mmCIF file of C-alpha atoms in Angstrom:
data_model
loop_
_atom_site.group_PDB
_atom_site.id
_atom_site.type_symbol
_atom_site.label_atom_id
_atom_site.label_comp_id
_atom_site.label_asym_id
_atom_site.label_seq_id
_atom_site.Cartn_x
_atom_site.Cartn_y
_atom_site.Cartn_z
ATOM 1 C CA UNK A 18 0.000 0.000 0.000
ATOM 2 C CA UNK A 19 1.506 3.125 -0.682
ATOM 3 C CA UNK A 20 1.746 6.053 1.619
ATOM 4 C CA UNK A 21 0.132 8.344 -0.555
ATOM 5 C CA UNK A 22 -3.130 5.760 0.034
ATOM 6 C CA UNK A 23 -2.891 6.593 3.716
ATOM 7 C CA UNK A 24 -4.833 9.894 3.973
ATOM 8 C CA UNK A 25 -7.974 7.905 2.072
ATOM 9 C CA UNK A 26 -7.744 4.748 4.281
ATOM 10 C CA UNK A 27 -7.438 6.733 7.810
ATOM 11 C CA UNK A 28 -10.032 9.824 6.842
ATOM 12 C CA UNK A 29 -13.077 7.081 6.769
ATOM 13 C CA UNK A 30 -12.388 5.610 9.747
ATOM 14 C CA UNK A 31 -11.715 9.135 11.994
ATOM 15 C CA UNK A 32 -15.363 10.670 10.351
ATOM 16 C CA UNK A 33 -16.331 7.556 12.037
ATOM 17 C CA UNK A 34 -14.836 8.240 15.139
ATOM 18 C CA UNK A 35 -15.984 12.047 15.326
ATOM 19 C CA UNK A 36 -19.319 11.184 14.554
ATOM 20 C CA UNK A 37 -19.523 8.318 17.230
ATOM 21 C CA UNK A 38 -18.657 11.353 19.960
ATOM 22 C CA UNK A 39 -21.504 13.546 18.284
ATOM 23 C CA UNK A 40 -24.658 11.392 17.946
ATOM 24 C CA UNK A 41 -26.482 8.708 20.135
ATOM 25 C CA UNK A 42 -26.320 5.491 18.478
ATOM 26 C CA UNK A 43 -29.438 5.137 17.229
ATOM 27 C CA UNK A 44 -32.613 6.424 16.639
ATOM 28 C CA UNK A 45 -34.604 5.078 19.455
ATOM 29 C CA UNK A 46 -31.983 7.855 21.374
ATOM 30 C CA UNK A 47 -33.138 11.129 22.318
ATOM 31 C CA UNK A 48 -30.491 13.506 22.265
ATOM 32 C CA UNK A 49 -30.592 17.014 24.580
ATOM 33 C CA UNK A 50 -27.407 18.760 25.012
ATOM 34 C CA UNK A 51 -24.640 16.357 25.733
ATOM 35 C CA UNK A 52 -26.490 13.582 27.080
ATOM 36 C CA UNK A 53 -28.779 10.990 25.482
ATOM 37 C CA UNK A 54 -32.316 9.569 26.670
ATOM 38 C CA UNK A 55 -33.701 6.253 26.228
ATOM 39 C CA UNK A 56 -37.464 5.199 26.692
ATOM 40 C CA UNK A 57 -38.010 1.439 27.286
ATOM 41 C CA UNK A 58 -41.416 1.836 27.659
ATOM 42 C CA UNK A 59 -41.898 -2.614 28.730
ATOM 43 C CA UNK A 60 -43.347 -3.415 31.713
ATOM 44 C CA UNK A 61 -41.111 -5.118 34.165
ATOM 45 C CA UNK A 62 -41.735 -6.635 37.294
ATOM 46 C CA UNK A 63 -39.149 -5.602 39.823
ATOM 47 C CA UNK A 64 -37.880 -6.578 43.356
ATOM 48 C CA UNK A 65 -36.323 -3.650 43.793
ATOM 49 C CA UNK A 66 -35.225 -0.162 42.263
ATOM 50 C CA UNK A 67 -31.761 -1.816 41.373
ATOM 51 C CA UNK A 68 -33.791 -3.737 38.909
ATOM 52 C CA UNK A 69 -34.795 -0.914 37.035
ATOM 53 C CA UNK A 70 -31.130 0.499 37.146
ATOM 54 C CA UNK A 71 -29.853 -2.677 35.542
ATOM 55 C CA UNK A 72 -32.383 -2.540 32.830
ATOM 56 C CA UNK A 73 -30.714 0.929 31.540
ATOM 57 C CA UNK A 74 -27.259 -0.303 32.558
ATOM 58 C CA UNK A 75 -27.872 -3.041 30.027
ATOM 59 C CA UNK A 76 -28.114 -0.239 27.850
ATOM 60 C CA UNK A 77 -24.727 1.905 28.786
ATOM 61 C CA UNK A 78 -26.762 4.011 31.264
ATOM 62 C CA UNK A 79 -28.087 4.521 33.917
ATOM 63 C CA UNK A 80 -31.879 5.678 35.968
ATOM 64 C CA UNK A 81 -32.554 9.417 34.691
ATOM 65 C CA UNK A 82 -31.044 12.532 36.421
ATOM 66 C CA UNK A 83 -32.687 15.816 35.490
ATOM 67 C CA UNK A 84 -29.974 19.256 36.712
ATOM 68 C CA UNK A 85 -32.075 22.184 35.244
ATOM 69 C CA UNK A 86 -35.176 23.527 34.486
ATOM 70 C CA UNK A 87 -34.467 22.907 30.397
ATOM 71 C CA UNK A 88 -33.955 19.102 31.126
ATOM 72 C CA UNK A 89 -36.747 18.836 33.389
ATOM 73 C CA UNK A 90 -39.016 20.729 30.728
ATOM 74 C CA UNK A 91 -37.195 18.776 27.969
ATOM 75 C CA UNK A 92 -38.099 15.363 29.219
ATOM 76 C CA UNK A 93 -41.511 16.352 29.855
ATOM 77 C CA UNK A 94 -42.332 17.222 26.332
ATOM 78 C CA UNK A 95 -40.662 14.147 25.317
ATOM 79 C CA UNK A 96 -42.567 12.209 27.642
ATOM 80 C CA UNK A 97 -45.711 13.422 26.851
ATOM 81 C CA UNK A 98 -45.333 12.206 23.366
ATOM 82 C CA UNK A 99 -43.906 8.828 23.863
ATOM 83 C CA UNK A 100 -45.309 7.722 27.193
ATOM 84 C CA UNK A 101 -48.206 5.640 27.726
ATOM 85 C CA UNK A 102 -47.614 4.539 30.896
ATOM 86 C CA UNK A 103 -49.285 5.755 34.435
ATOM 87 C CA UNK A 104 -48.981 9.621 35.365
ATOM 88 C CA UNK A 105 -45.653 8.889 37.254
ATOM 89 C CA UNK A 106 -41.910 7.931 36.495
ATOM 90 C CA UNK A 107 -39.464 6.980 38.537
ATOM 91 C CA UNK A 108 -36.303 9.013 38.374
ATOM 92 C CA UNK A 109 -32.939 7.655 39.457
ATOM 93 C CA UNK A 110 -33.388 9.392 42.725
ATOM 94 C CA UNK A 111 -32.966 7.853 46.293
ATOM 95 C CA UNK A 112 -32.688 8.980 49.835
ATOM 96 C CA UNK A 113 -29.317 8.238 51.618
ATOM 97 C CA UNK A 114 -29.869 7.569 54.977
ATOM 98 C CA UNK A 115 -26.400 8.076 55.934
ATOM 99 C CA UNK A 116 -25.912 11.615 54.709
ATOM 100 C CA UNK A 117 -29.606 11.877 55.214
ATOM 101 C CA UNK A 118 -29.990 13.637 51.719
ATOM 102 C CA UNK A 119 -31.516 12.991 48.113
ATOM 103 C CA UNK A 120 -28.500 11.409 45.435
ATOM 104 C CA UNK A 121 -28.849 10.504 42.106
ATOM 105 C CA UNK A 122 -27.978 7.135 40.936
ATOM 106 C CA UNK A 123 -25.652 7.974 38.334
ATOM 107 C CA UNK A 124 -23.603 9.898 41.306
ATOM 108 C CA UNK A 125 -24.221 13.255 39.879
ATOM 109 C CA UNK A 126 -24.811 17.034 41.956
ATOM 110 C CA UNK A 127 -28.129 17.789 42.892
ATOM 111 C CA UNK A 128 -28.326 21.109 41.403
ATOM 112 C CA UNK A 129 -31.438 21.209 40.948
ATOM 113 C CA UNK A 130 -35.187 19.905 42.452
ATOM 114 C CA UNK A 131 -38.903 20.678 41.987
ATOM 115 C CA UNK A 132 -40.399 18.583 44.713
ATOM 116 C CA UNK A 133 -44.194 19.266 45.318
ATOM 117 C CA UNK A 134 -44.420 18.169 48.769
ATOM 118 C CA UNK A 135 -41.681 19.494 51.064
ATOM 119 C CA UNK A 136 -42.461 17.648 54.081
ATOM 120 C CA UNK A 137 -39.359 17.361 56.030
ATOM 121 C CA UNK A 138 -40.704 15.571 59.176
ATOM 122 C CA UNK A 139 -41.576 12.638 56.937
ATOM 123 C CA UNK A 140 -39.867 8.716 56.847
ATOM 124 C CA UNK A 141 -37.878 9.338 53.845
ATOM 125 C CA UNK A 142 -36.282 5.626 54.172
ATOM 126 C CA UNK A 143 -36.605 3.688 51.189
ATOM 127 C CA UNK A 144 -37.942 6.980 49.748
ATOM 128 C CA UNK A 145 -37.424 7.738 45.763
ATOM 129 C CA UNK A 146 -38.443 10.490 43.206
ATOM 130 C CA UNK A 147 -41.131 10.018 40.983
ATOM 131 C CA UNK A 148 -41.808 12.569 37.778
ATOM 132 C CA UNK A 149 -45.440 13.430 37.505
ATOM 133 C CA UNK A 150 -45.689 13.774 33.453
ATOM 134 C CA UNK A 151 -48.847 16.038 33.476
ATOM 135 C CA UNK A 152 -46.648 18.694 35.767
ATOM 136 C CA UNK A 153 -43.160 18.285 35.721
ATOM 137 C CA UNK A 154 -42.644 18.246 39.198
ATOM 138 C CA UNK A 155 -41.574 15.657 41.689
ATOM 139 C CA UNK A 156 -42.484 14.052 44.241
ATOM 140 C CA UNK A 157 -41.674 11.399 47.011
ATOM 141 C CA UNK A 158 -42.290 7.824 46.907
ATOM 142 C CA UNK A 159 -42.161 3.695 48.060
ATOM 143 C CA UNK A 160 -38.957 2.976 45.964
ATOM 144 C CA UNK A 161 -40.225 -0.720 45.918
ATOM 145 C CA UNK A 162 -42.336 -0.771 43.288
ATOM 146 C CA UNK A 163 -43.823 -4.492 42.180
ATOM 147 C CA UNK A 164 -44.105 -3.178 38.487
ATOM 148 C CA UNK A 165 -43.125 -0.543 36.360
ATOM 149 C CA UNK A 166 -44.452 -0.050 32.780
ATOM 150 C CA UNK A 167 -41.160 1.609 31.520
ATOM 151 C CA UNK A 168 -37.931 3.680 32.112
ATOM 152 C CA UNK A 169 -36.329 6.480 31.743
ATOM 153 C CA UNK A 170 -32.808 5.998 31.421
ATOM 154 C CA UNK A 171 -29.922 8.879 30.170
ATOM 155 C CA UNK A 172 -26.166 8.323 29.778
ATOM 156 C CA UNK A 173 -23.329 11.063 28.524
ATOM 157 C CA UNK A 174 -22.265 10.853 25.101
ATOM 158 C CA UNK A 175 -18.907 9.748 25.930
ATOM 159 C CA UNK A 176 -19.726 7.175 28.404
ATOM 160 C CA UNK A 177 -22.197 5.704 25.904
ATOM 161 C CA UNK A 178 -20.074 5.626 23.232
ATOM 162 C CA UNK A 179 -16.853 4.544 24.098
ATOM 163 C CA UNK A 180 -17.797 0.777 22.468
ATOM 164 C CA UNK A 181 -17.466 2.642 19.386
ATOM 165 C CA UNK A 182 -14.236 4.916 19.843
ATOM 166 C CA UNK A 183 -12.596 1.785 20.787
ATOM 167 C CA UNK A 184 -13.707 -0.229 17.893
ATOM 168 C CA UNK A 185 -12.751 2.791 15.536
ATOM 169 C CA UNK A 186 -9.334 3.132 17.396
ATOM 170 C CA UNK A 187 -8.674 -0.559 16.810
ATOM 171 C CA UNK A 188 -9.225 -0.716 13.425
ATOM 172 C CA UNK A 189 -7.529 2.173 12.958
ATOM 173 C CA UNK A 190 -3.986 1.092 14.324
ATOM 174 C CA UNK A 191 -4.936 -2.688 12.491
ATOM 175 C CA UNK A 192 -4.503 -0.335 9.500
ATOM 176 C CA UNK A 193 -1.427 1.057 10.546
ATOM 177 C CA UNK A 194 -0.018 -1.980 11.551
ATOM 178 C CA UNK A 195 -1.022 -3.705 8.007
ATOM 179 C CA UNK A 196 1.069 -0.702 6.359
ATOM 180 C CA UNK A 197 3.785 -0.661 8.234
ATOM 181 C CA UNK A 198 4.152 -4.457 7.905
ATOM 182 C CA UNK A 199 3.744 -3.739 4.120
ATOM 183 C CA UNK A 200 6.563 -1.293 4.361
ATOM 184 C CA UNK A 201 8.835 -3.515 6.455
ATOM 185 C CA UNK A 202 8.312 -6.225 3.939
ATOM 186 C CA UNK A 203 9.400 -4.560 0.643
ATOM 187 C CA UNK A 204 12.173 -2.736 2.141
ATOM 188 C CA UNK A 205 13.766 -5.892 3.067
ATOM 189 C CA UNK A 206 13.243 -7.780 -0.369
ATOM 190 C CA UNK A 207 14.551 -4.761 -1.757
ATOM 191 C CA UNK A 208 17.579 -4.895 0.583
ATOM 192 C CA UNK A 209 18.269 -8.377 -0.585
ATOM 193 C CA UNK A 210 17.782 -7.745 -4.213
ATOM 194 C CA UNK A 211 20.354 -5.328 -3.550
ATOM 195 C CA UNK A 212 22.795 -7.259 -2.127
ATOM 196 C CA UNK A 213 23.022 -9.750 -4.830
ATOM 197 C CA UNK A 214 22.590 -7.407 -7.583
ATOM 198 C CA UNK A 215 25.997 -5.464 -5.645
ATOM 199 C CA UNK A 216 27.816 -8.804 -5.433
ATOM 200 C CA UNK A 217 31.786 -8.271 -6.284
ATOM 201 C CA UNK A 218 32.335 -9.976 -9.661
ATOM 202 C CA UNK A 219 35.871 -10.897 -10.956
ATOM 203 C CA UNK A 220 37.155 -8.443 -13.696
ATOM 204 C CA UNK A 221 38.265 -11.667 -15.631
ATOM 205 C CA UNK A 222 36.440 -14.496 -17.243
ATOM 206 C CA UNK A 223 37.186 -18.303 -16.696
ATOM 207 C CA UNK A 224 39.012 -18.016 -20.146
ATOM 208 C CA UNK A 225 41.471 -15.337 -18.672
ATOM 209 C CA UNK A 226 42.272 -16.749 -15.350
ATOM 210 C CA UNK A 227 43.324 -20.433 -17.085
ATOM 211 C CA UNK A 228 45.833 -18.561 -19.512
ATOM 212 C CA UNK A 229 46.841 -16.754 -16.589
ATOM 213 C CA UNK A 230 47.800 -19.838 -14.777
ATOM 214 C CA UNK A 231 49.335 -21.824 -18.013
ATOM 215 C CA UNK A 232 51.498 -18.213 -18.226
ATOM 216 C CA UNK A 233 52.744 -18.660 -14.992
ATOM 217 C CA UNK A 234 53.793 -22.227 -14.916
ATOM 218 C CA UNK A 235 56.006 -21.663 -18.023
ATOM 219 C CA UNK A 236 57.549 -18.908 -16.114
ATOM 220 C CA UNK A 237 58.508 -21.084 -12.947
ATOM 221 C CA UNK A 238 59.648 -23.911 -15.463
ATOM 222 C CA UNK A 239 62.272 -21.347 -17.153
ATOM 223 C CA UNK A 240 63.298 -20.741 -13.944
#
């Protein structure tokens, strides 16, 4: 391959690359800023919320986090037009008893809430968030749920995506290896044709060398 053959082999493979770090991988994505939403609107029985978080980290992500008042909107008009499910969603939101505050799931800050009820003498253990989809706000609930009818579940464009950055990097330097192996190989049969084609080669012919000899022993017989 020559290495004028590069540019056209490598450019394919990096537009694959960039676009893998700007789009969700498919169309059953939503995309908002630079995160992507997922809708598995199934019903699954559950035992408890960590069965709903492994059904979105099946899919590279995890329960939904919501950080402004444009997400929070954003997933409501979104919702409104896929969901068919009951009037409330859970949202990757649970109550640590420890620090004795609301966390999300996926580990993020809370930077941003719109409970309804602000109750603060309640039980909040085994409390969770739930998304009213008529409203847009929140409020507090059972986190064991026997069934859900769907979820919501959001992951970062990078964090989804990093399948395909890998497989693009990989076949990327299986290119580079290929030509570079290419490159070793014809320098080195070129290096041998080299050698014998630079072989020394006597200035004199069989024919010369034997009357050269016969000269030589009439010389030492004189002698």
């Amino acid at each position: 391959m020559p290495a004028a053959a590069l540019p056209s082999v490598l450019l394919p493979l990096l537009s694959l690359a960039a676009a893998a770090v700007a789009d969700c991988p498919s169309s059953t994505w939503v995309q908002f800023q630079d995160s992507c939403y997922i809708f598995l609107q199934e019903t699954i029985k559950v035992e408890s919320i960590e069965d709903l978080r492994n059904h979105c980290t099946d899919h590279g992500a995890d329960m939904i986090s919501i950080h402004n008042e444009e997400e929070n909107a954003f997933i409501l008009d979104t919702l409104k037009k896929q969901w068919k499910g009951p009037d409330d969603i859970l949202l990757g939101m649970f109550f640590d008893t420890d620090d004795e505050s609301f966390k999300w799931f996926d580990k993020s800050n809370m930077t941003f809430d719109k409970w309804t009820d602000q109750d603060d003498e309640e039980d909040l253990v085994d409390t969770c968030a739930f998304l009213h989809i008529t409203t847009g706000e929140w409020k507090k609930g059972n986190c064991e749920v026997p069934s859900v009818q769907g979820t919501l579940c959001k992951a970062a464009n990078n964090h989804i995506l990093i399948s395909a950055l890998v497989i693009a990097s990989t076949v990327i330097l299986t290119v580079l290896g290929a030509i570079v192996w290419f490159l070793y190989k014809r320098n080195l049969d070129s290096g041998f044709t080299t050698v014998f084609s630079t072989a020394h080669q006597s200035p004199y012919n069989d024919d010369c060398v034997l009357i050269v000899a016969e000269e030589n022993e009439h010389a030492i017989q004189f002698d």
